[in-house]
GROMACS .gro file of C-alpha atoms in nm:
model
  384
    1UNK     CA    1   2.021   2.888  -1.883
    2UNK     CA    2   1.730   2.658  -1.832
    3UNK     CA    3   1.654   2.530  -1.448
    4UNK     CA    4   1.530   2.224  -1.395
    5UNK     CA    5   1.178   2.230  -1.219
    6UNK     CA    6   1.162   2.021  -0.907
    7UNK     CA    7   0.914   1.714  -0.929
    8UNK     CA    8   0.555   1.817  -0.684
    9UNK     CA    9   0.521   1.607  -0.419
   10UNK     CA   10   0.201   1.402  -0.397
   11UNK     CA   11   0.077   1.511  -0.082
   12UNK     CA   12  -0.253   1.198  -0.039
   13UNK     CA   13  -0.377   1.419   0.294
   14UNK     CA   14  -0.443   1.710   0.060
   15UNK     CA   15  -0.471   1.630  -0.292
   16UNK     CA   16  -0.718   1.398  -0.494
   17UNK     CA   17  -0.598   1.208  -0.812
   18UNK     CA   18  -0.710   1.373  -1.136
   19UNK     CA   19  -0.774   1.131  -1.411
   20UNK     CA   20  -0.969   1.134  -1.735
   21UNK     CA   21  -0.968   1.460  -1.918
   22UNK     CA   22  -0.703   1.601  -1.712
   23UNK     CA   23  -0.354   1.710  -1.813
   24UNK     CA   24  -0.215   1.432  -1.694
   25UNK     CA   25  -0.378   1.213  -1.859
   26UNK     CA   26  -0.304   1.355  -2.176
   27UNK     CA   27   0.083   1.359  -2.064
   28UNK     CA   28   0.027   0.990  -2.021
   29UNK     CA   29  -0.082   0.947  -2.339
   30UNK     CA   30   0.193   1.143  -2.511
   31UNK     CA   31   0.472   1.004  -2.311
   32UNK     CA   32   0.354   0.593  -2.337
   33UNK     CA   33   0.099   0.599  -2.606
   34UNK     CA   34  -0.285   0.437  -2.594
   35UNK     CA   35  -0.152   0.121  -2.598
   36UNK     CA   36   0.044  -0.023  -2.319
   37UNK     CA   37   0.339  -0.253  -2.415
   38UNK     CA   38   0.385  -0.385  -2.067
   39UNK     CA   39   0.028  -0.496  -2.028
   40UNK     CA   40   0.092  -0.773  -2.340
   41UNK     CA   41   0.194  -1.063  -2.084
   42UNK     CA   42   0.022  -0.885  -1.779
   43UNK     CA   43  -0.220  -1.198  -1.591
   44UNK     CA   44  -0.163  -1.474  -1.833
   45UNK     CA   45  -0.042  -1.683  -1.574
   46UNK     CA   46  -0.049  -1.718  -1.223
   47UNK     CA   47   0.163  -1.520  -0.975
   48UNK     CA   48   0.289  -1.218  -0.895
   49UNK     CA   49   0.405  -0.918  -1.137
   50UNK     CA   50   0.496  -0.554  -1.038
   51UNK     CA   51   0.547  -0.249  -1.219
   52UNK     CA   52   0.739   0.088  -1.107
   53UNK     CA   53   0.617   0.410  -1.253
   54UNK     CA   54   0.947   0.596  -1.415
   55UNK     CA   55   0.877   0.904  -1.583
   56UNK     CA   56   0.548   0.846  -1.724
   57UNK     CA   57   0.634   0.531  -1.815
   58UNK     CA   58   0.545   0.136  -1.681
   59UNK     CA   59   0.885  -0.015  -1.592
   60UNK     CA   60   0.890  -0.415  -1.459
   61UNK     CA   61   1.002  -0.433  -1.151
   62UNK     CA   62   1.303  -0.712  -1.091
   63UNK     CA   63   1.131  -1.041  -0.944
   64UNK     CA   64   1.439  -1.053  -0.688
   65UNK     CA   65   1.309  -0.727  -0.555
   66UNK     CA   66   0.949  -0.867  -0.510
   67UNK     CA   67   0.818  -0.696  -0.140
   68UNK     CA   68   1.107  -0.437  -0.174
   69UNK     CA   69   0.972  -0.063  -0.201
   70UNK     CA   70   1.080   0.287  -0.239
   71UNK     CA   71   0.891   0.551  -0.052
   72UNK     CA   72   0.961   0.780  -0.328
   73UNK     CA   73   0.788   0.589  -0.612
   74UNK     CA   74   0.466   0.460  -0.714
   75UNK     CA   75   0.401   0.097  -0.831
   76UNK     CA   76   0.168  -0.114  -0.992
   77UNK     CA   77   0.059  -0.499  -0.847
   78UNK     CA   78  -0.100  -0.698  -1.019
   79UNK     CA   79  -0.164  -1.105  -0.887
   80UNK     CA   80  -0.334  -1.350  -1.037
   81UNK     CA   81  -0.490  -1.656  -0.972
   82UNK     CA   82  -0.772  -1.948  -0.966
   83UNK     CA   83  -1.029  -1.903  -0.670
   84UNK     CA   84  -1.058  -2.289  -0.709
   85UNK     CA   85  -0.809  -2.573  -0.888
   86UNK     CA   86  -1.124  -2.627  -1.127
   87UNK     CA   87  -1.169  -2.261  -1.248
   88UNK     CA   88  -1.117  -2.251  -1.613
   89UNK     CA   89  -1.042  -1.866  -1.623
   90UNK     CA   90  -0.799  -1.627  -1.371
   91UNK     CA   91  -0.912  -1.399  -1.113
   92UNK     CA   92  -0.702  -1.109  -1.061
   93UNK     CA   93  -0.622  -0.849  -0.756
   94UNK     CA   94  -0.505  -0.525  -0.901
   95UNK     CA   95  -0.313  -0.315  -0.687
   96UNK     CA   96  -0.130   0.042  -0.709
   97UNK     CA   97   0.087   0.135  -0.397
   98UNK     CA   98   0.200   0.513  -0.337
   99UNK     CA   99   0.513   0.604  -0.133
  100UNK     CA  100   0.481   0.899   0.075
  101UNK     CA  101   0.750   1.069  -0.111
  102UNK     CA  102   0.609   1.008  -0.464
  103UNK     CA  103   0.517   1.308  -0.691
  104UNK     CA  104   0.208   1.387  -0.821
  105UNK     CA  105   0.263   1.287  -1.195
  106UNK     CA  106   0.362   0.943  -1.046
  107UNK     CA  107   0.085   0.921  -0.815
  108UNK     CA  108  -0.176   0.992  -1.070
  109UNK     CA  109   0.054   0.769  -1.391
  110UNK     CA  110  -0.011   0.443  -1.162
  111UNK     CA  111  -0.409   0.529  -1.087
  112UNK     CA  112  -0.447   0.605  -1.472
  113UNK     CA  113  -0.277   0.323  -1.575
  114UNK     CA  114  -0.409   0.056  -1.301
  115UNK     CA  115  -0.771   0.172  -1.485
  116UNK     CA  116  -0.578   0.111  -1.779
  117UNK     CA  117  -0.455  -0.240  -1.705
  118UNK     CA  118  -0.779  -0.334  -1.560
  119UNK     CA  119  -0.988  -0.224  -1.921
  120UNK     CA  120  -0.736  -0.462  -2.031
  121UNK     CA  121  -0.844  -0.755  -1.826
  122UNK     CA  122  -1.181  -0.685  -1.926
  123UNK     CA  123  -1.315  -0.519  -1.563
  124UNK     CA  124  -1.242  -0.839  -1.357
  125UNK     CA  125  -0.984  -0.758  -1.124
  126UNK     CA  126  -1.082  -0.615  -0.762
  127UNK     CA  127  -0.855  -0.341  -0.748
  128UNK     CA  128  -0.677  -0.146  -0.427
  129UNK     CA  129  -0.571   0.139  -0.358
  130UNK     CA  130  -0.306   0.208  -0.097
  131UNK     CA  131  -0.074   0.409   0.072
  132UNK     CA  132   0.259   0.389   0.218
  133UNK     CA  133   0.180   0.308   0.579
  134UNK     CA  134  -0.171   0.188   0.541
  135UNK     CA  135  -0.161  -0.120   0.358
  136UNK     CA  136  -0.405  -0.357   0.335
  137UNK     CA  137  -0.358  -0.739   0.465
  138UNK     CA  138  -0.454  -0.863   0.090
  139UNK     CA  139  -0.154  -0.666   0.007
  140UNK     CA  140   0.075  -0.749   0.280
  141UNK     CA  141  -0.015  -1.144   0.228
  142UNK     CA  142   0.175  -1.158  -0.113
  143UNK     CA  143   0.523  -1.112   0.082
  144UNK     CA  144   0.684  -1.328   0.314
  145UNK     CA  145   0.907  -1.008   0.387
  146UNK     CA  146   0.816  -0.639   0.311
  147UNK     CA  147   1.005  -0.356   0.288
  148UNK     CA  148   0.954  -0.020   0.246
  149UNK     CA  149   1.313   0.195   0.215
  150UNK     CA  150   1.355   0.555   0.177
  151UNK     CA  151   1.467   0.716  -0.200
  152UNK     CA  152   1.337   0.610  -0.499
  153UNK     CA  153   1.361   0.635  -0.928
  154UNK     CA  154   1.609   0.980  -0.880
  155UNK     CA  155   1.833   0.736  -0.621
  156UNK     CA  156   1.882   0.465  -0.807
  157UNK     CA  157   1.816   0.122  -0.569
  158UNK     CA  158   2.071  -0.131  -0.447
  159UNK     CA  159   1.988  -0.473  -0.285
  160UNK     CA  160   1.959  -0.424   0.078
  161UNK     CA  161   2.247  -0.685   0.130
  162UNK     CA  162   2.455  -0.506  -0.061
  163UNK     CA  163   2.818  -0.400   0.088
  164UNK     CA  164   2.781  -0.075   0.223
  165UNK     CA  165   3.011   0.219   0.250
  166UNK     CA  166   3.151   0.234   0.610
  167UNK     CA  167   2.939   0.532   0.705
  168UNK     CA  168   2.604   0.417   0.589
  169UNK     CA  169   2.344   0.436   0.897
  170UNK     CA  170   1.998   0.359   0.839
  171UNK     CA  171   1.685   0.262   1.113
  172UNK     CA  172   1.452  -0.016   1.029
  173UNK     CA  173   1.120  -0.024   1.229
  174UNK     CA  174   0.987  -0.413   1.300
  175UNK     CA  175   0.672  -0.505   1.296
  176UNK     CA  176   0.466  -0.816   1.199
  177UNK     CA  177   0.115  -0.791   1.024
  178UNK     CA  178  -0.149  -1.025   1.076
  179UNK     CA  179  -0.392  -1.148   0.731
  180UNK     CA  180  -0.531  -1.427   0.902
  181UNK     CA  181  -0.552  -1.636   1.228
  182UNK     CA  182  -0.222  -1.848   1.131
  183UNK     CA  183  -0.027  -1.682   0.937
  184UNK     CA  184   0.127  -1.294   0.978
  185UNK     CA  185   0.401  -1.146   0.727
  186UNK     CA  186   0.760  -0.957   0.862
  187UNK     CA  187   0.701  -0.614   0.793
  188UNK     CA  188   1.016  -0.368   0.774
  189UNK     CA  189   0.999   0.012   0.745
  190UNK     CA  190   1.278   0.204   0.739
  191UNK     CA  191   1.222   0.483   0.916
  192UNK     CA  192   1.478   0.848   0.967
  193UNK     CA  193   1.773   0.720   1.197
  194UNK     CA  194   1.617   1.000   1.516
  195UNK     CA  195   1.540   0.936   1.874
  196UNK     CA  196   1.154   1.076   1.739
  197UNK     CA  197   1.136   0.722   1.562
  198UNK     CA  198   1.195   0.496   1.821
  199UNK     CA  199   0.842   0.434   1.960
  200UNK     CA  200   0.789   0.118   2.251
  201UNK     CA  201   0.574  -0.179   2.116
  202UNK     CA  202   0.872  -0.245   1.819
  203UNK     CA  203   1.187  -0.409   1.724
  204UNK     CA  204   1.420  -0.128   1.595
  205UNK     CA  205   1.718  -0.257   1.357
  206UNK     CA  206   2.001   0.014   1.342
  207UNK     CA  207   2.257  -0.072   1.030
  208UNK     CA  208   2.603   0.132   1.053
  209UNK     CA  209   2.772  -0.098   0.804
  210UNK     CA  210   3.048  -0.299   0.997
  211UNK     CA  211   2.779  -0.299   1.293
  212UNK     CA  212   2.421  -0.411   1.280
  213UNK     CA  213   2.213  -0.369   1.665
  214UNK     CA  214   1.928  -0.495   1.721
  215UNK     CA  215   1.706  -0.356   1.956
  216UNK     CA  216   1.383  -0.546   2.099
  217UNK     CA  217   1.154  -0.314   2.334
  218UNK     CA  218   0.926  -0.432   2.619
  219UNK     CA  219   0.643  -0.467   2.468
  220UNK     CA  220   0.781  -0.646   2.126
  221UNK     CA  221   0.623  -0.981   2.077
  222UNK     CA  222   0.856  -1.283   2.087
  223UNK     CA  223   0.805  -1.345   1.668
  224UNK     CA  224   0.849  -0.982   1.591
  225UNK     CA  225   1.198  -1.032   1.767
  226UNK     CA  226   1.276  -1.365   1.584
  227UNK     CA  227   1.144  -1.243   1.230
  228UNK     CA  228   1.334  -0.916   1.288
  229UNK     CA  229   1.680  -1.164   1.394
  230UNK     CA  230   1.630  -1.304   1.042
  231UNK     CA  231   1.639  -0.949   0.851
  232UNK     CA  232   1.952  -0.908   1.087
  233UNK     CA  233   2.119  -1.226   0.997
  234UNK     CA  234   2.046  -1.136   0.601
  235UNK     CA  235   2.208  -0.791   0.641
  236UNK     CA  236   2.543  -0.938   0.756
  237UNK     CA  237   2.544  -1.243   0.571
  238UNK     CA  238   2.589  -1.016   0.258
  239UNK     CA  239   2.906  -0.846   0.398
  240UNK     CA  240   3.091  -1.163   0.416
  241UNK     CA  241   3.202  -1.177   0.772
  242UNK     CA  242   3.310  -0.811   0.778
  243UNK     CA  243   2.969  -0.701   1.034
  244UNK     CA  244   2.901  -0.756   1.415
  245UNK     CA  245   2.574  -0.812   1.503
  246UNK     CA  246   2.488  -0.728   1.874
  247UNK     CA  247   2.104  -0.755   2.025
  248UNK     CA  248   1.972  -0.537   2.308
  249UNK     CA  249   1.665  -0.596   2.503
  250UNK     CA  250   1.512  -0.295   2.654
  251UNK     CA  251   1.605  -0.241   3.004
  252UNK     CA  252   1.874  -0.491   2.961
  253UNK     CA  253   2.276  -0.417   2.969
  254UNK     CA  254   2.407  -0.209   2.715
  255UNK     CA  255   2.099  -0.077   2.562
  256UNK     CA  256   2.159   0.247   2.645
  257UNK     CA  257   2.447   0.187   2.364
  258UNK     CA  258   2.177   0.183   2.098
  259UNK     CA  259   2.006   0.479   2.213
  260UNK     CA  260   2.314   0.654   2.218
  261UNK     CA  261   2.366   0.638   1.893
  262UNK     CA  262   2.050   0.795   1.814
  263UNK     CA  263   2.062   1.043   2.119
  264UNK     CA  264   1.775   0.926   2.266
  265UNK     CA  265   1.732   0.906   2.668
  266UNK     CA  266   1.396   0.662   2.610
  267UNK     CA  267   1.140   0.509   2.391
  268UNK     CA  268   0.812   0.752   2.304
  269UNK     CA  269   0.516   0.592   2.458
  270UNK     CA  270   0.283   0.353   2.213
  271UNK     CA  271   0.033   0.574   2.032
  272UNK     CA  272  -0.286   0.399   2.107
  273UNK     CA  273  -0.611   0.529   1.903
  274UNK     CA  274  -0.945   0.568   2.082
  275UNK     CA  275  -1.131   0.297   2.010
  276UNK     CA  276  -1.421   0.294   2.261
  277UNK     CA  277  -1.668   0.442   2.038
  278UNK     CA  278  -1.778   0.176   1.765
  279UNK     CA  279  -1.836   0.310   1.418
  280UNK     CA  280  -2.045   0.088   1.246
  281UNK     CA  281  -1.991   0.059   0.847
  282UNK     CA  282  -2.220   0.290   0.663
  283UNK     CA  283  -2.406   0.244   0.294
  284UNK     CA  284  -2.428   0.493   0.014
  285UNK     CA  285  -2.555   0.459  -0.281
  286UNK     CA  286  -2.297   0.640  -0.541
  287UNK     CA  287  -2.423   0.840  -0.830
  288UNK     CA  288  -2.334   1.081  -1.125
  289UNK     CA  289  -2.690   1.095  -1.268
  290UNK     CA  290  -2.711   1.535  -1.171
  291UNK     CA  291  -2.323   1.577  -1.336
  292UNK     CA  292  -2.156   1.590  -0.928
  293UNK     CA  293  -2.142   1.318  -0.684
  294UNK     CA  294  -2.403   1.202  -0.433
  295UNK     CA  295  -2.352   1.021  -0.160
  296UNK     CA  296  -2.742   0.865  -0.025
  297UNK     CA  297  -2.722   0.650   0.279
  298UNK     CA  298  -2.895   0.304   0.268
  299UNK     CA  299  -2.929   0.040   0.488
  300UNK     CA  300  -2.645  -0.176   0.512
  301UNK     CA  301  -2.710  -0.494   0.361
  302UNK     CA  302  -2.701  -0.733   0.069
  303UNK     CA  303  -3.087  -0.668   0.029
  304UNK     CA  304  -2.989  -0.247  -0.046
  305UNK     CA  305  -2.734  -0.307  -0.366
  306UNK     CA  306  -2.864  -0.283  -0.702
  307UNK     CA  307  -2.741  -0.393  -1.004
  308UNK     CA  308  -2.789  -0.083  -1.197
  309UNK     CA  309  -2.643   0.136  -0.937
  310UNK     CA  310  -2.252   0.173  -0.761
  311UNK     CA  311  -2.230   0.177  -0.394
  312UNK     CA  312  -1.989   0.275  -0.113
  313UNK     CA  313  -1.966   0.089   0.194
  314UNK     CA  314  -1.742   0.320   0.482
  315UNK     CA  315  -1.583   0.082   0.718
  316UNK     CA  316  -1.250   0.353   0.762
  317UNK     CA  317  -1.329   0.370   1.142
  318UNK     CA  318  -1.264  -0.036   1.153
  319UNK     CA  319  -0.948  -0.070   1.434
  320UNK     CA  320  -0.767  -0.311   1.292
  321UNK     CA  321  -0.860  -0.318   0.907
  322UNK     CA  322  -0.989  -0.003   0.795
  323UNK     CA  323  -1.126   0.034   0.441
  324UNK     CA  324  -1.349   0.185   0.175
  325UNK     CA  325  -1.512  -0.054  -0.018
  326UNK     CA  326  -1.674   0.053  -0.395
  327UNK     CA  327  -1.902  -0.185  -0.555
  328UNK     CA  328  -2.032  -0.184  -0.895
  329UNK     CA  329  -2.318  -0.342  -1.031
  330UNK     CA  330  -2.337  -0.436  -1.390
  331UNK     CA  331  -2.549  -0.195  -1.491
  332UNK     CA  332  -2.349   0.128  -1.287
  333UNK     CA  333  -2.247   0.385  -1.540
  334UNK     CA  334  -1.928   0.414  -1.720
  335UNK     CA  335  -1.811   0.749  -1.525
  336UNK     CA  336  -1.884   0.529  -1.198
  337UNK     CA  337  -1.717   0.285  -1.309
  338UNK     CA  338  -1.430   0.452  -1.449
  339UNK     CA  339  -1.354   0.728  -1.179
  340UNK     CA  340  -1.515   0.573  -0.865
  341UNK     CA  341  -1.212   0.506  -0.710
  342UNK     CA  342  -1.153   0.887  -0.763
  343UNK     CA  343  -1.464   0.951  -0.598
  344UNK     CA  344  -1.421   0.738  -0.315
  345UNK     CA  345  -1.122   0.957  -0.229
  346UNK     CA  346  -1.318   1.241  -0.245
  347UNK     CA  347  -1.538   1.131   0.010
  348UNK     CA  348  -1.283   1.049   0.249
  349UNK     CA  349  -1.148   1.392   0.196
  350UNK     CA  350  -1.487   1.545   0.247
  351UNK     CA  351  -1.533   1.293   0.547
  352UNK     CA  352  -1.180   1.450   0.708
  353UNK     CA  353  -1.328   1.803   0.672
  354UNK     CA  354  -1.625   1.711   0.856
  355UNK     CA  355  -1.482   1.547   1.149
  356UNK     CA  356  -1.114   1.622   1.168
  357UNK     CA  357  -1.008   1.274   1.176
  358UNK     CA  358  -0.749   1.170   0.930
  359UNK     CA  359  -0.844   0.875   0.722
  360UNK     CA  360  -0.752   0.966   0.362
  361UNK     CA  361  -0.493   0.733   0.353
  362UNK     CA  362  -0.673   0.375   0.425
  363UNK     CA  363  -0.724   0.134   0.107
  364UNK     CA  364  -1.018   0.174  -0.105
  365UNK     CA  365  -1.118  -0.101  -0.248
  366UNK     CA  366  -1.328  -0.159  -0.583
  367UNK     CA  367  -1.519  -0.452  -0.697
  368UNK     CA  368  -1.745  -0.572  -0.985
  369UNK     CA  369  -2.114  -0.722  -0.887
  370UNK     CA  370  -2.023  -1.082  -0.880
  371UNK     CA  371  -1.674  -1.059  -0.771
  372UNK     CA  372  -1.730  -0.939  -0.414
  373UNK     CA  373  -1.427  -0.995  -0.169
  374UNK     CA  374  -1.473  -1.185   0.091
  375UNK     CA  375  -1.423  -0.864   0.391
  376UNK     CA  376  -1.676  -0.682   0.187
  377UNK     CA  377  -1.964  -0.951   0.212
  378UNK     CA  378  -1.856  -1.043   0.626
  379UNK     CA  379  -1.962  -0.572   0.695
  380UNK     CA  380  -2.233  -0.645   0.478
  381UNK     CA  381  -2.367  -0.915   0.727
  382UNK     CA  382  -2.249  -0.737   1.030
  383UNK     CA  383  -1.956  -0.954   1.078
  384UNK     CA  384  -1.654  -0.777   1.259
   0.00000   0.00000   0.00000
């Protein structure tokens, strides 16, 4: 009798993403062919489109699930648009997102075909990487609301407003994420229903099916608490009348009640990262030329890149947006081009080994010479 083999788990702190030449790339190929069927509308017009990786294959994700994510799966993001009304051609941001629970042959399906996708648009998207958790505000921006749920392509997925059976009980963490002075998107993450989640700073949102609680800590901020009343109100609205809803502030009456149910005594103390030491963004020019990867520090500035060369700029020990940034000039070769955002997560892996610090997970982002995003350019000039 044959026994079904387990999926691996793609584990981003300890594994790099294997592309051309690799087995999986020739599984790719086998399972969807060379030439991608899903790619034939992909950026003709403006807007958002998403793809879920199932099985090898690129499946379109439903538009009414737009900001709704599994942490089991991988996806694909692709947005277009005109950086001005009187642009005559599209710009694109590619993205590909990785749950924490996704398996390796998903993982490395959505980095393969994101290079894919981009060949296809002739080179001119920007593209992303990122990882559950880590997100980057270019990402966040495209969704009034995201959220991140647990299970994925072997659970099947239901709309979160769905009916649910009486003894469903899930924990949403609330948090809001800034992308620019005036605007900030609702962020929800649902998170194992534990007393280990519940950490003070957040609004917590625990769903037992005919009772949703609410509960806003100390040091929430007044929108978190508002935003997060809204994902509340949405949950019960789709049980037609059949939920309570009951809000606790911490400290207040009765929100012992919610900890209870978790069998919690407290809140764990904020986290807060050491951030008196100021990294400053570092320079490297990338190359392939010897058949392995250098890394050679420059001098940061517009004056170092070169348009026959790629370059990394390091910015992961950034506070508040942490990133990797690849650029490629016109002239960089076609392995740099092609596997530098491979590269760029070896560094950060090599980086890790060096100093300890985890920061394998932050975006890496790639651009062409020309096509420079605008965070890129500000650490060039020594912006914050």
């Amino acid at each position: 009798m044959a026994h079904l083999t387990k999926p691996t788990q793609y584990d981003i702190e300890d594994s790099n993403i294997a592309l051309l030449g690799s087995d999986l790339e020739k599984k790719v190929r086998e399972h969807a062919g060379d030439k991608e069927a899903a790619w034939e509308y992909a950026g003709a017009s403006a807007g958002l489109q998403i793809w879920r990786i199932e099985q090898f294959h690129v499946v379109e994700w439903p538009k009414d699930r737009n900001g709704s994510f599994y942490d089991g799966d991988s996806y694909i993001i692709l947005h277009t648009y005109k950086r001005t009304p009187d642009d005559t051609s599209f710009s694109y941001d590619l993205h590909f997102w990785l749950g924490q629970q996704t398996t390796q042959d998903e993982a490395g399906t959505a980095a393969y075909k994101t290079v894919e996708l981009d060949d296809h648009l002739h080179g001119k998207p920007v593209q992303y990487r990122e990882v559950q958790g880590y997100e980057s505000s270019q990402f966040l921006s495209y969704f009034s609301r995201f959220v991140c749920l647990r299970g994925g392509i072997a659970t099947g997925f239901h709309h979160v407003t769905d009916p649910p059976p009486l003894d469903v009980r899930k924990l949403y963490r609330v948090t809001l994420s800034r992308h620019s002075r005036v605007h900030s998107n609702l962020v929800v993450r649902e998170v194992p229903a534990e007393a280990a989640s519940l950490i003070e700073g957040d609004v917590y949102v625990l769903d037992l099916g005919t009772r949703v609680l609410q509960l806003n800590t100390k040091q929430s901020a007044g929108q978190e608490r508002f935003k997060a009343a809204e994902f509340v109100r949405d949950l019960a609205d789709g049980r037609k009348g059949e939920c309570e809803v009951v809000v606790y502030d911490e400290g207040g009456s009765g929100a012992t009640l919610f900890l209870t149910e978790l069998g919690a005594d407290g809140l764990l103390p904020t986290s807060v990262e050491d951030t008196t030491a100021v990294v400053q963004p570092a320079l490297y020019r990338l190359s392939d030329e010897t058949g392995s990867i250098t890394f050679t520090p420059v001098v940061v500035g517009k004056e170092s890149l070169s348009t026959d060369d790629a370059f990394l700029l390091d910015n992961s020990q950034d506070p508040v947006h942490p990133a990797v940034y690849l650029w490629l000039g016109k002239n960089a070769s076609l392995n740099e081009r092609r596997l530098s955002l491979q590269y760029a997560q070896s560094y950060l892996h090599d980086k890790k080994k060096e100093t300890g610090r985890s920061r394998v997970s932050i975006p890496i982002i790639k651009q062409e010479e020309g096509s420079e995003v605008v965070e890129f350019i500000k650490r060039l000039d020594g912006e914050a």
